[in-house]
Each structure stands twice: as C-alpha cells, then as structure tokens.
Amino acid sequence: MKIYLHLDFEKLTNCYLVVNEETKKALIIDPCKISNTLISQIEEEHYDLTAVLITHKHTNHYRGLKTLKKIYDFSVYAADNELSTDKNILKGEGTKKIGGLNVEYFSVPGHTADSIVYKIGNVLFTGDVIFAGTIGSSSCAYTKKYLCNGIKSKIFTMSDELVIMPGHGPLTSVGAEKQFNLDLDTAAAHI
C-alpha cells in the first residue's frame, strides 16, 4: 500500500490517495479541492479510482467530490446518507474490502455526529476527530466529553505505533497522542 498526501493550501485540508500497489486500485480519503497534481498522478500511474471515503460532512473535506464524479466512476463511503448511496452508508463499526484493501471503520462522534475513522493497514485516517496535539472542535462541553471518551476507548486502545493521518496538520501516532495530547488530559498521567 502506498499513501500520498495532497494538501489543499486554500483550506489547509489534507486529502489522501491510497493505492493498492498490486492491483493499482486507488481510494481517496476526504477529497478536498481536487488539484491537477492529484489528477495527473492518478492518470500517469494508471490508477483505477474505485472509491472515495469521507470522514465527516464538512464541505472542505468533500468539496472535490463533484469534480471527481465528472471524471471517474467510483463508490462513495460515508456515514451521511446525502454523501453515499444506501449500500455504502457506514454506521457503527465494521470492515469492508474496498479496492482490494481491508478498510476498518468506526464511528467517533463529537466533532460531528457522522465522524468516521478509517483504519487501513497500520494507518488511521481520522478526519477532524484528532490531530497532532489536539482534538476536533465541539459544539458544547457534552459533545467534547463524548468525543474524548470515543478517542480514549476506540483509538487509544490500539497499538501505539499506528500512524494518524488527520484532516489537517502533520501526521502523528497513537502513542504520541496518548502522551502529549493536552486536550485529552493524558500528558499529566504519563509524567
């Protein structure tokens, strides 16, 4: 598996192209603004774009979907029924074979009600659930606590070596966030 980061400089949003090297099938996670660089990469490498996975329904994380649909034929996976078809609406947790890759998914609401985290291999695509050193914004103290509990029970129970590829900012890891993410009050527990 290869992963390519494409950054939307206008909105500072991360978009990921995930490629199954054996089959050349590709997925895009959070198709922000679609650049010529991304399209050229798909075309020049002869990748078969089979799916788009959306972590949550905020426009800057799916605004390139309309452009992609004009060029390619693919399935859309999301927890929101306006973004995906009935058979591709993701609820709760599970695993799907997409583009020849095992894609695990699980709901971590709090930033939005439809926030989904995807695990492919040793990588977590977290959208706006968790970033390097912080967590996604919440509308109130209750949803922040709900988000923190979801991160602790679903993400922090995984291997420390898992790489976190967030919707914004630099990459991090589960271990680094357990130790240094101040929004989760875990740093004090490790001192």
mmCIF file of N, CA and C in Angstrom, residues 16-136:
data_model
loop_
_atom_site.group_PDB
_atom_site.id
_atom_site.type_symbol
_atom_site.label_atom_id
_atom_site.label_comp_id
_atom_site.label_asym_id
_atom_site.label_seq_id
_atom_site.Cartn_x
_atom_site.Cartn_y
_atom_site.Cartn_z
ATOM 1 N N TYR A 16 -5.988 12.333 1.016
ATOM 2 C CA TYR A 16 -5.075 11.201 0.881
ATOM 3 C C TYR A 16 -5.480 10.313 -0.293
ATOM 4 N N LEU A 17 -4.492 9.970 -1.109
ATOM 5 C CA LEU A 17 -4.660 8.988 -2.168
ATOM 6 C C LEU A 17 -4.007 7.711 -1.672
ATOM 7 N N VAL A 18 -4.803 6.658 -1.525
ATOM 8 C CA VAL A 18 -4.319 5.373 -1.013
ATOM 9 C C VAL A 18 -4.363 4.385 -2.162
ATOM 10 N N VAL A 19 -3.231 3.735 -2.436
ATOM 11 C CA VAL A 19 -3.117 2.863 -3.607
ATOM 12 C C VAL A 19 -2.753 1.442 -3.194
ATOM 13 N N ASN A 20 -3.505 0.486 -3.718
ATOM 14 C CA ASN A 20 -3.156 -0.923 -3.602
ATOM 15 C C ASN A 20 -2.128 -1.178 -4.700
ATOM 16 N N GLU A 21 -0.875 -1.377 -4.325
ATOM 17 C CA GLU A 21 0.211 -1.499 -5.304
ATOM 18 C C GLU A 21 0.067 -2.719 -6.210
ATOM 19 N N GLU A 22 -0.557 -3.777 -5.717
ATOM 20 C CA GLU A 22 -0.709 -4.995 -6.517
ATOM 21 C C GLU A 22 -1.745 -4.828 -7.626
ATOM 22 N N THR A 23 -2.868 -4.177 -7.302
ATOM 23 C CA THR A 23 -3.970 -4.079 -8.264
ATOM 24 C C THR A 23 -4.058 -2.732 -8.964
ATOM 25 N N LYS A 24 -3.324 -1.728 -8.455
ATOM 26 C CA LYS A 24 -3.385 -0.347 -8.955
ATOM 27 C C LYS A 24 -4.742 0.307 -8.691
ATOM 28 N N LYS A 25 -5.562 -0.312 -7.828
ATOM 29 C CA LYS A 25 -6.825 0.301 -7.432
ATOM 30 C C LYS A 25 -6.519 1.357 -6.369
ATOM 31 N N ALA A 26 -7.263 2.451 -6.428
ATOM 32 C CA ALA A 26 -6.980 3.571 -5.533
ATOM 33 C C ALA A 26 -8.242 4.050 -4.833
ATOM 34 N N LEU A 27 -8.033 4.625 -3.658
ATOM 35 C CA LEU A 27 -9.088 5.256 -2.862
ATOM 36 C C LEU A 27 -8.643 6.681 -2.578
ATOM 37 N N ILE A 28 -9.580 7.563 -2.449
ATOM 38 C CA ILE A 28 -9.276 8.907 -1.972
ATOM 39 C C ILE A 28 -10.032 9.104 -0.672
ATOM 40 N N ILE A 29 -9.314 9.578 0.324
ATOM 41 C CA ILE A 29 -9.940 9.886 1.609
ATOM 42 C C ILE A 29 -10.001 11.398 1.752
ATOM 43 N N ASP A 30 -11.207 11.899 1.960
ATOM 44 C CA ASP A 30 -11.503 13.330 2.092
ATOM 45 C C ASP A 30 -11.045 14.130 0.872
ATOM 46 N N PRO A 31 -11.808 14.048 -0.204
ATOM 47 C CA PRO A 31 -11.432 14.758 -1.431
ATOM 48 C C PRO A 31 -11.697 16.255 -1.329
ATOM 49 N N CYS A 32 -10.724 16.962 -0.765
ATOM 50 C CA CYS A 32 -10.853 18.414 -0.693
ATOM 51 C C CYS A 32 -10.725 18.968 -2.109
ATOM 52 N N LYS A 33 -10.266 20.151 -2.277
ATOM 53 C CA LYS A 33 -10.130 20.722 -3.617
ATOM 54 C C LYS A 33 -9.239 19.812 -4.471
ATOM 55 N N ILE A 34 -9.735 19.414 -5.621
ATOM 56 C CA ILE A 34 -9.000 18.493 -6.483
ATOM 57 C C ILE A 34 -8.018 19.280 -7.342
ATOM 58 N N SER A 35 -6.762 18.903 -7.241
ATOM 59 C CA SER A 35 -5.705 19.613 -7.957
ATOM 60 C C SER A 35 -5.314 18.878 -9.238
ATOM 61 N N ASN A 36 -4.686 19.599 -10.129
ATOM 62 C CA ASN A 36 -4.131 18.976 -11.330
ATOM 63 C C ASN A 36 -3.091 17.932 -10.967
ATOM 64 N N THR A 37 -2.367 18.161 -9.883
ATOM 65 C CA THR A 37 -1.342 17.216 -9.436
ATOM 66 C C THR A 37 -1.968 15.870 -9.075
ATOM 67 N N LEU A 38 -3.079 15.902 -8.367
ATOM 68 C CA LEU A 38 -3.758 14.664 -7.990
ATOM 69 C C LEU A 38 -4.283 13.928 -9.222
ATOM 70 N N ILE A 39 -4.948 14.635 -10.109
ATOM 71 C CA ILE A 39 -5.481 14.001 -11.326
ATOM 72 C C ILE A 39 -4.333 13.447 -12.175
ATOM 73 N N SER A 40 -3.267 14.207 -12.322
ATOM 74 C CA SER A 40 -2.108 13.741 -13.094
ATOM 75 C C SER A 40 -1.517 12.482 -12.484
ATOM 76 N N GLN A 41 -1.445 12.439 -11.168
ATOM 77 C CA GLN A 41 -0.895 11.263 -10.502
ATOM 78 C C GLN A 41 -1.753 10.026 -10.785
ATOM 79 N N ILE A 42 -3.059 10.173 -10.688
ATOM 80 C CA ILE A 42 -3.962 9.053 -10.977
ATOM 81 C C ILE A 42 -3.795 8.605 -12.423
ATOM 82 N N GLU A 43 -3.779 9.555 -13.341
ATOM 83 C CA GLU A 43 -3.708 9.232 -14.772
ATOM 84 C C GLU A 43 -2.342 8.675 -15.185
ATOM 85 N N GLU A 44 -1.275 9.328 -14.781
ATOM 86 C CA GLU A 44 0.067 8.920 -15.200
ATOM 87 C C GLU A 44 0.470 7.573 -14.631
ATOM 88 N N GLU A 45 -0.010 7.264 -13.425
ATOM 89 C CA GLU A 45 0.310 5.975 -12.801
ATOM 90 C C GLU A 45 -0.718 4.896 -13.149
ATOM 91 N N HIS A 46 -1.736 5.266 -13.940
ATOM 92 C CA HIS A 46 -2.792 4.342 -14.373
ATOM 93 C C HIS A 46 -3.520 3.704 -13.185
ATOM 94 N N TYR A 47 -3.800 4.525 -12.172
ATOM 95 C CA TYR A 47 -4.558 4.044 -11.026
ATOM 96 C C TYR A 47 -6.037 3.990 -11.380
ATOM 97 N N ASP A 48 -6.714 3.020 -10.822
ATOM 98 C CA ASP A 48 -8.155 2.848 -11.008
ATOM 99 C C ASP A 48 -8.841 3.360 -9.737
ATOM 100 N N LEU A 49 -9.383 4.574 -9.794
ATOM 101 C CA LEU A 49 -10.055 5.145 -8.630
ATOM 102 C C LEU A 49 -11.374 4.408 -8.417
ATOM 103 N N THR A 50 -11.436 3.609 -7.354
ATOM 104 C CA THR A 50 -12.615 2.783 -7.120
ATOM 105 C C THR A 50 -13.528 3.312 -6.020
ATOM 106 N N ALA A 51 -12.977 4.152 -5.132
ATOM 107 C CA ALA A 51 -13.807 4.616 -4.015
ATOM 108 C C ALA A 51 -13.290 5.918 -3.442
ATOM 109 N N VAL A 52 -14.224 6.657 -2.848
ATOM 110 C CA VAL A 52 -13.911 7.843 -2.065
ATOM 111 C C VAL A 52 -14.505 7.610 -0.679
ATOM 112 N N LEU A 53 -13.690 7.829 0.341
ATOM 113 C CA LEU A 53 -14.126 7.682 1.723
ATOM 114 C C LEU A 53 -14.131 9.062 2.366
ATOM 115 N N ILE A 54 -15.222 9.402 3.009
ATOM 116 C CA ILE A 54 -15.358 10.718 3.621
ATOM 117 C C ILE A 54 -15.453 10.540 5.128
ATOM 118 N N THR A 55 -14.625 11.287 5.859
ATOM 119 C CA THR A 55 -14.585 11.144 7.313
ATOM 120 C C THR A 55 -15.724 11.864 8.026
ATOM 121 N N HIS A 56 -16.225 12.956 7.443
ATOM 122 C CA HIS A 56 -17.356 13.662 8.043
ATOM 123 C C HIS A 56 -17.855 14.725 7.074
ATOM 124 N N LYS A 57 -19.073 15.172 7.324
ATOM 125 C CA LYS A 57 -19.741 16.071 6.386
ATOM 126 C C LYS A 57 -19.440 17.541 6.704
ATOM 127 N N HIS A 58 -18.214 17.941 6.457
ATOM 128 C CA HIS A 58 -17.829 19.345 6.427
ATOM 129 C C HIS A 58 -17.323 19.604 5.025
ATOM 130 N N THR A 59 -17.816 20.645 4.402
ATOM 131 C CA THR A 59 -17.582 20.905 2.987
ATOM 132 C C THR A 59 -16.122 20.821 2.577
ATOM 133 N N ASN A 60 -15.212 21.332 3.390
ATOM 134 C CA ASN A 60 -13.810 21.311 2.976
ATOM 135 C C ASN A 60 -13.231 19.898 2.901
ATOM 136 N N HIS A 61 -13.945 18.901 3.426
ATOM 137 C CA HIS A 61 -13.474 17.514 3.357
ATOM 138 C C HIS A 61 -14.084 16.724 2.201
ATOM 139 N N TYR A 62 -15.049 17.299 1.509
ATOM 140 C CA TYR A 62 -15.612 16.588 0.357
ATOM 141 C C TYR A 62 -15.888 17.511 -0.828
ATOM 142 N N ARG A 63 -15.396 18.726 -0.803
ATOM 143 C CA ARG A 63 -15.742 19.682 -1.856
ATOM 144 C C ARG A 63 -15.248 19.283 -3.240
ATOM 145 N N GLY A 64 -14.280 18.381 -3.335
ATOM 146 C CA GLY A 64 -13.797 17.910 -4.632
ATOM 147 C C GLY A 64 -14.580 16.731 -5.190
ATOM 148 N N LEU A 65 -15.572 16.268 -4.437
ATOM 149 C CA LEU A 65 -16.349 15.100 -4.862
ATOM 150 C C LEU A 65 -17.049 15.322 -6.201
ATOM 151 N N LYS A 66 -17.644 16.477 -6.381
ATOM 152 C CA LYS A 66 -18.359 16.787 -7.621
ATOM 153 C C LYS A 66 -17.408 16.750 -8.825
ATOM 154 N N THR A 67 -16.221 17.302 -8.659
ATOM 155 C CA THR A 67 -15.220 17.284 -9.733
ATOM 156 C C THR A 67 -14.817 15.856 -10.073
ATOM 157 N N LEU A 68 -14.543 15.055 -9.054
ATOM 158 C CA LEU A 68 -14.146 13.664 -9.287
ATOM 159 C C LEU A 68 -15.229 12.874 -10.012
ATOM 160 N N LYS A 69 -16.494 13.131 -9.651
ATOM 161 C CA LYS A 69 -17.601 12.403 -10.282
ATOM 162 C C LYS A 69 -17.722 12.717 -11.770
ATOM 163 N N LYS A 70 -17.242 13.882 -12.188
ATOM 164 C CA LYS A 70 -17.276 14.226 -13.613
ATOM 165 C C LYS A 70 -16.227 13.452 -14.408
ATOM 166 N N ILE A 71 -15.211 12.944 -13.715
ATOM 167 C CA ILE A 71 -14.092 12.293 -14.387
ATOM 168 C C ILE A 71 -14.110 10.773 -14.217
ATOM 169 N N TYR A 72 -14.470 10.293 -13.020
ATOM 170 C CA TYR A 72 -14.341 8.871 -12.686
ATOM 171 C C TYR A 72 -15.667 8.280 -12.212
ATOM 172 N N ASP A 73 -15.733 6.967 -12.272
ATOM 173 C CA ASP A 73 -16.877 6.209 -11.763
ATOM 174 C C ASP A 73 -16.394 5.452 -10.523
ATOM 175 N N PHE A 74 -16.919 5.770 -9.360
ATOM 176 C CA PHE A 74 -16.455 5.173 -8.111
ATOM 177 C C PHE A 74 -17.593 5.162 -7.096
ATOM 178 N N SER A 75 -17.390 4.429 -6.017
ATOM 179 C CA SER A 75 -18.343 4.380 -4.907
ATOM 180 C C SER A 75 -17.923 5.386 -3.842
ATOM 181 N N VAL A 76 -18.913 5.941 -3.137
ATOM 182 C CA VAL A 76 -18.643 6.878 -2.050
ATOM 183 C C VAL A 76 -19.086 6.235 -0.741
ATOM 184 N N TYR A 77 -18.179 6.221 0.232
ATOM 185 C CA TYR A 77 -18.463 5.671 1.555
ATOM 186 C C TYR A 77 -18.436 6.803 2.573
ATOM 187 N N ALA A 78 -19.482 6.887 3.391
ATOM 188 C CA ALA A 78 -19.578 7.913 4.427
ATOM 189 C C ALA A 78 -20.681 7.501 5.396
ATOM 190 N N ALA A 79 -20.745 8.201 6.520
ATOM 191 C CA ALA A 79 -21.813 7.934 7.489
ATOM 192 C C ALA A 79 -23.034 8.789 7.212
ATOM 193 N N ASP A 80 -22.925 9.711 6.285
ATOM 194 C CA ASP A 80 -24.027 10.606 5.949
ATOM 195 C C ASP A 80 -24.707 10.128 4.676
ATOM 196 N N ASN A 81 -26.036 9.972 4.715
ATOM 197 C CA ASN A 81 -26.741 9.414 3.554
ATOM 198 C C ASN A 81 -26.834 10.368 2.376
ATOM 199 N N GLU A 82 -26.531 11.647 2.564
ATOM 200 C CA GLU A 82 -26.515 12.565 1.425
ATOM 201 C C GLU A 82 -25.243 12.428 0.601
ATOM 202 N N LEU A 83 -24.213 11.881 1.196
ATOM 203 C CA LEU A 83 -22.931 11.752 0.508
ATOM 204 C C LEU A 83 -22.715 10.380 -0.112
ATOM 205 N N SER A 84 -23.325 9.343 0.440
ATOM 206 C CA SER A 84 -23.105 7.995 -0.078
ATOM 207 C C SER A 84 -24.428 7.351 -0.458
ATOM 208 N N THR A 85 -24.326 6.261 -1.195
ATOM 209 C CA THR A 85 -25.532 5.515 -1.556
ATOM 210 C C THR A 85 -25.918 4.613 -0.392
ATOM 211 N N ASP A 86 -27.137 4.099 -0.414
ATOM 212 C CA ASP A 86 -27.631 3.274 0.685
ATOM 213 C C ASP A 86 -26.693 2.131 1.052
ATOM 214 N N LYS A 87 -26.162 1.451 0.041
ATOM 215 C CA LYS A 87 -25.317 0.289 0.339
ATOM 216 C C LYS A 87 -23.945 0.688 0.884
ATOM 217 N N ASN A 88 -23.589 1.962 0.789
ATOM 218 C CA ASN A 88 -22.281 2.407 1.250
ATOM 219 C C ASN A 88 -22.339 3.337 2.455
ATOM 220 N N ILE A 89 -23.497 3.425 3.106
ATOM 221 C CA ILE A 89 -23.598 4.226 4.325
ATOM 222 C C ILE A 89 -22.972 3.415 5.464
ATOM 223 N N LEU A 90 -22.040 4.021 6.160
ATOM 224 C CA LEU A 90 -21.311 3.341 7.226
ATOM 225 C C LEU A 90 -21.876 3.750 8.578
ATOM 226 N N LYS A 91 -22.255 2.781 9.364
ATOM 227 C CA LYS A 91 -22.781 3.027 10.709
ATOM 228 C C LYS A 91 -22.034 2.148 11.694
ATOM 229 N N GLY A 92 -21.783 2.665 12.872
ATOM 230 C CA GLY A 92 -21.123 1.877 13.914
ATOM 231 C C GLY A 92 -19.698 1.543 13.543
ATOM 232 N N GLU A 93 -19.426 0.249 13.467
ATOM 233 C CA GLU A 93 -18.084 -0.187 13.096
ATOM 234 C C GLU A 93 -18.161 -1.445 12.259
ATOM 235 N N GLY A 94 -17.098 -1.684 11.514
ATOM 236 C CA GLY A 94 -17.055 -2.865 10.671
ATOM 237 C C GLY A 94 -15.829 -2.854 9.773
ATOM 238 N N THR A 95 -15.817 -3.783 8.835
ATOM 239 C CA THR A 95 -14.727 -3.901 7.876
ATOM 240 C C THR A 95 -15.324 -4.136 6.505
ATOM 241 N N LYS A 96 -14.752 -3.472 5.502
ATOM 242 C CA LYS A 96 -15.167 -3.667 4.115
ATOM 243 C C LYS A 96 -13.917 -3.861 3.277
ATOM 244 N N LYS A 97 -14.039 -4.672 2.246
ATOM 245 C CA LYS A 97 -12.969 -4.825 1.260
ATOM 246 C C LYS A 97 -13.239 -3.782 0.181
ATOM 247 N N ILE A 98 -12.340 -2.809 0.059
ATOM 248 C CA ILE A 98 -12.507 -1.725 -0.910
ATOM 249 C C ILE A 98 -11.207 -1.593 -1.691
ATOM 250 N N GLY A 99 -11.285 -1.738 -2.988
ATOM 251 C CA GLY A 99 -10.085 -1.645 -3.809
ATOM 252 C C GLY A 99 -9.046 -2.692 -3.469
ATOM 253 N N GLY A 100 -9.506 -3.837 -2.984
ATOM 254 C CA GLY A 100 -8.588 -4.906 -2.598
ATOM 255 C C GLY A 100 -7.921 -4.688 -1.252
ATOM 256 N N LEU A 101 -8.296 -3.643 -0.536
ATOM 257 C CA LEU A 101 -7.734 -3.352 0.784
ATOM 258 C C LEU A 101 -8.786 -3.577 1.861
ATOM 259 N N ASN A 102 -8.360 -4.089 3.006
ATOM 260 C CA ASN A 102 -9.260 -4.204 4.146
ATOM 261 C C ASN A 102 -9.366 -2.843 4.817
ATOM 262 N N VAL A 103 -10.558 -2.284 4.784
ATOM 263 C CA VAL A 103 -10.798 -0.972 5.379
ATOM 264 C C VAL A 103 -11.688 -1.176 6.599
ATOM 265 N N GLU A 104 -11.104 -0.954 7.774
ATOM 266 C CA GLU A 104 -11.884 -0.984 9.006
ATOM 267 C C GLU A 104 -12.414 0.435 9.235
ATOM 268 N N TYR A 105 -13.594 0.528 9.789
ATOM 269 C CA TYR A 105 -14.161 1.847 10.082
ATOM 270 C C TYR A 105 -14.877 1.798 11.419
ATOM 271 N N PHE A 106 -14.886 2.935 12.092
ATOM 272 C CA PHE A 106 -15.631 3.030 13.347
ATOM 273 C C PHE A 106 -16.026 4.470 13.602
ATOM 274 N N SER A 107 -17.185 4.611 14.168
ATOM 275 C CA SER A 107 -17.775 5.911 14.452
ATOM 276 C C SER A 107 -17.150 6.510 15.713
ATOM 277 N N VAL A 108 -16.756 7.792 15.619
ATOM 278 C CA VAL A 108 -16.264 8.536 16.782
ATOM 279 C C VAL A 108 -16.926 9.920 16.737
ATOM 280 N N PRO A 109 -18.208 9.991 17.118
ATOM 281 C CA PRO A 109 -18.909 11.278 17.067
ATOM 282 C C PRO A 109 -18.427 12.239 18.144
ATOM 283 N N GLY A 110 -18.743 13.492 17.941
ATOM 284 C CA GLY A 110 -18.378 14.532 18.898
ATOM 285 C C GLY A 110 -17.990 15.791 18.153
ATOM 286 N N HIS A 111 -17.081 15.667 17.190
ATOM 287 C CA HIS A 111 -16.787 16.805 16.316
ATOM 288 C C HIS A 111 -18.003 17.026 15.425
ATOM 289 N N THR A 112 -18.465 15.944 14.796
ATOM 290 C CA THR A 112 -19.747 15.911 14.090
ATOM 291 C C THR A 112 -20.417 14.592 14.446
ATOM 292 N N ALA A 113 -21.706 14.514 14.217
ATOM 293 C CA ALA A 113 -22.430 13.278 14.517
ATOM 294 C C ALA A 113 -22.015 12.139 13.592
ATOM 295 N N ASP A 114 -21.520 12.477 12.399
ATOM 296 C CA ASP A 114 -21.190 11.447 11.413
ATOM 297 C C ASP A 114 -19.687 11.166 11.294
ATOM 298 N N SER A 115 -18.880 11.578 12.268
ATOM 299 C CA SER A 115 -17.427 11.372 12.179
ATOM 300 C C SER A 115 -17.064 9.888 12.183
ATOM 301 N N ILE A 116 -16.324 9.495 11.143
ATOM 302 C CA ILE A 116 -15.869 8.107 10.963
ATOM 303 C C ILE A 116 -14.348 8.119 10.871
ATOM 304 N N VAL A 117 -13.706 7.158 11.535
ATOM 305 C CA VAL A 117 -12.271 6.941 11.414
ATOM 306 C C VAL A 117 -12.072 5.675 10.600
ATOM 307 N N TYR A 118 -11.130 5.726 9.652
ATOM 308 C CA TYR A 118 -10.812 4.572 8.814
ATOM 309 C C TYR A 118 -9.439 4.040 9.198
ATOM 310 N N LYS A 119 -9.318 2.724 9.283
ATOM 311 C CA LYS A 119 -8.025 2.074 9.535
ATOM 312 C C LYS A 119 -7.707 1.197 8.335
ATOM 313 N N ILE A 120 -6.583 1.496 7.701
ATOM 314 C CA ILE A 120 -6.111 0.688 6.580
ATOM 315 C C ILE A 120 -4.667 0.337 6.903
ATOM 316 N N GLY A 121 -4.398 -0.949 7.072
ATOM 317 C CA GLY A 121 -3.054 -1.366 7.469
ATOM 318 C C GLY A 121 -2.713 -0.776 8.822
ATOM 319 N N ASN A 122 -1.563 -0.116 8.905
ATOM 320 C CA ASN A 122 -1.131 0.470 10.179
ATOM 321 C C ASN A 122 -1.372 1.983 10.234
ATOM 322 N N VAL A 123 -2.408 2.435 9.521
ATOM 323 C CA VAL A 123 -2.704 3.869 9.430
ATOM 324 C C VAL A 123 -4.159 4.141 9.797
ATOM 325 N N LEU A 124 -4.359 5.191 10.589
ATOM 326 C CA LEU A 124 -5.700 5.678 10.915
ATOM 327 C C LEU A 124 -5.912 7.008 10.200
ATOM 328 N N PHE A 125 -7.001 7.110 9.458
ATOM 329 C CA PHE A 125 -7.400 8.360 8.823
ATOM 330 C C PHE A 125 -8.508 8.927 9.694
ATOM 331 N N THR A 126 -8.206 9.989 10.432
ATOM 332 C CA THR A 126 -9.094 10.441 11.496
ATOM 333 C C THR A 126 -9.944 11.662 11.163
ATOM 334 N N GLY A 127 -9.772 12.247 9.998
ATOM 335 C CA GLY A 127 -10.538 13.450 9.708
ATOM 336 C C GLY A 127 -10.277 14.495 10.770
ATOM 337 N N ASP A 128 -11.342 15.046 11.360
ATOM 338 C CA ASP A 128 -11.184 16.071 12.392
ATOM 339 C C ASP A 128 -11.429 15.537 13.800
ATOM 340 N N VAL A 129 -11.355 14.223 13.984
ATOM 341 C CA VAL A 129 -11.521 13.642 15.316
ATOM 342 C C VAL A 129 -10.329 13.987 16.195
ATOM 343 N N ILE A 130 -9.115 13.745 15.688
ATOM 344 C CA ILE A 130 -7.903 14.004 16.460
ATOM 345 C C ILE A 130 -6.801 14.474 15.513
ATOM 346 N N PHE A 131 -6.019 15.426 15.986
ATOM 347 C CA PHE A 131 -4.882 15.975 15.254
ATOM 348 C C PHE A 131 -3.644 15.834 16.122
ATOM 349 N N ALA A 132 -2.505 16.244 15.609
ATOM 350 C CA ALA A 132 -1.277 16.262 16.397
ATOM 351 C C ALA A 132 -1.430 17.272 17.529
ATOM 352 N N GLY A 133 -1.575 16.769 18.750
ATOM 353 C CA GLY A 133 -1.623 17.626 19.933
ATOM 354 C C GLY A 133 -2.974 18.183 20.317
ATOM 355 N N THR A 134 -4.007 17.905 19.566
ATOM 356 C CA THR A 134 -5.320 18.475 19.881
ATOM 357 C C THR A 134 -6.424 17.550 19.339
ATOM 358 N N ILE A 135 -7.660 17.938 19.575
ATOM 359 C CA ILE A 135 -8.796 17.185 19.045
ATOM 360 C C ILE A 135 -9.685 18.143 18.254
ATOM 361 N N GLY A 136 -10.653 17.582 17.557
ATOM 362 C CA GLY A 136 -11.584 18.390 16.787
ATOM 363 C C GLY A 136 -12.451 19.262 17.681
#
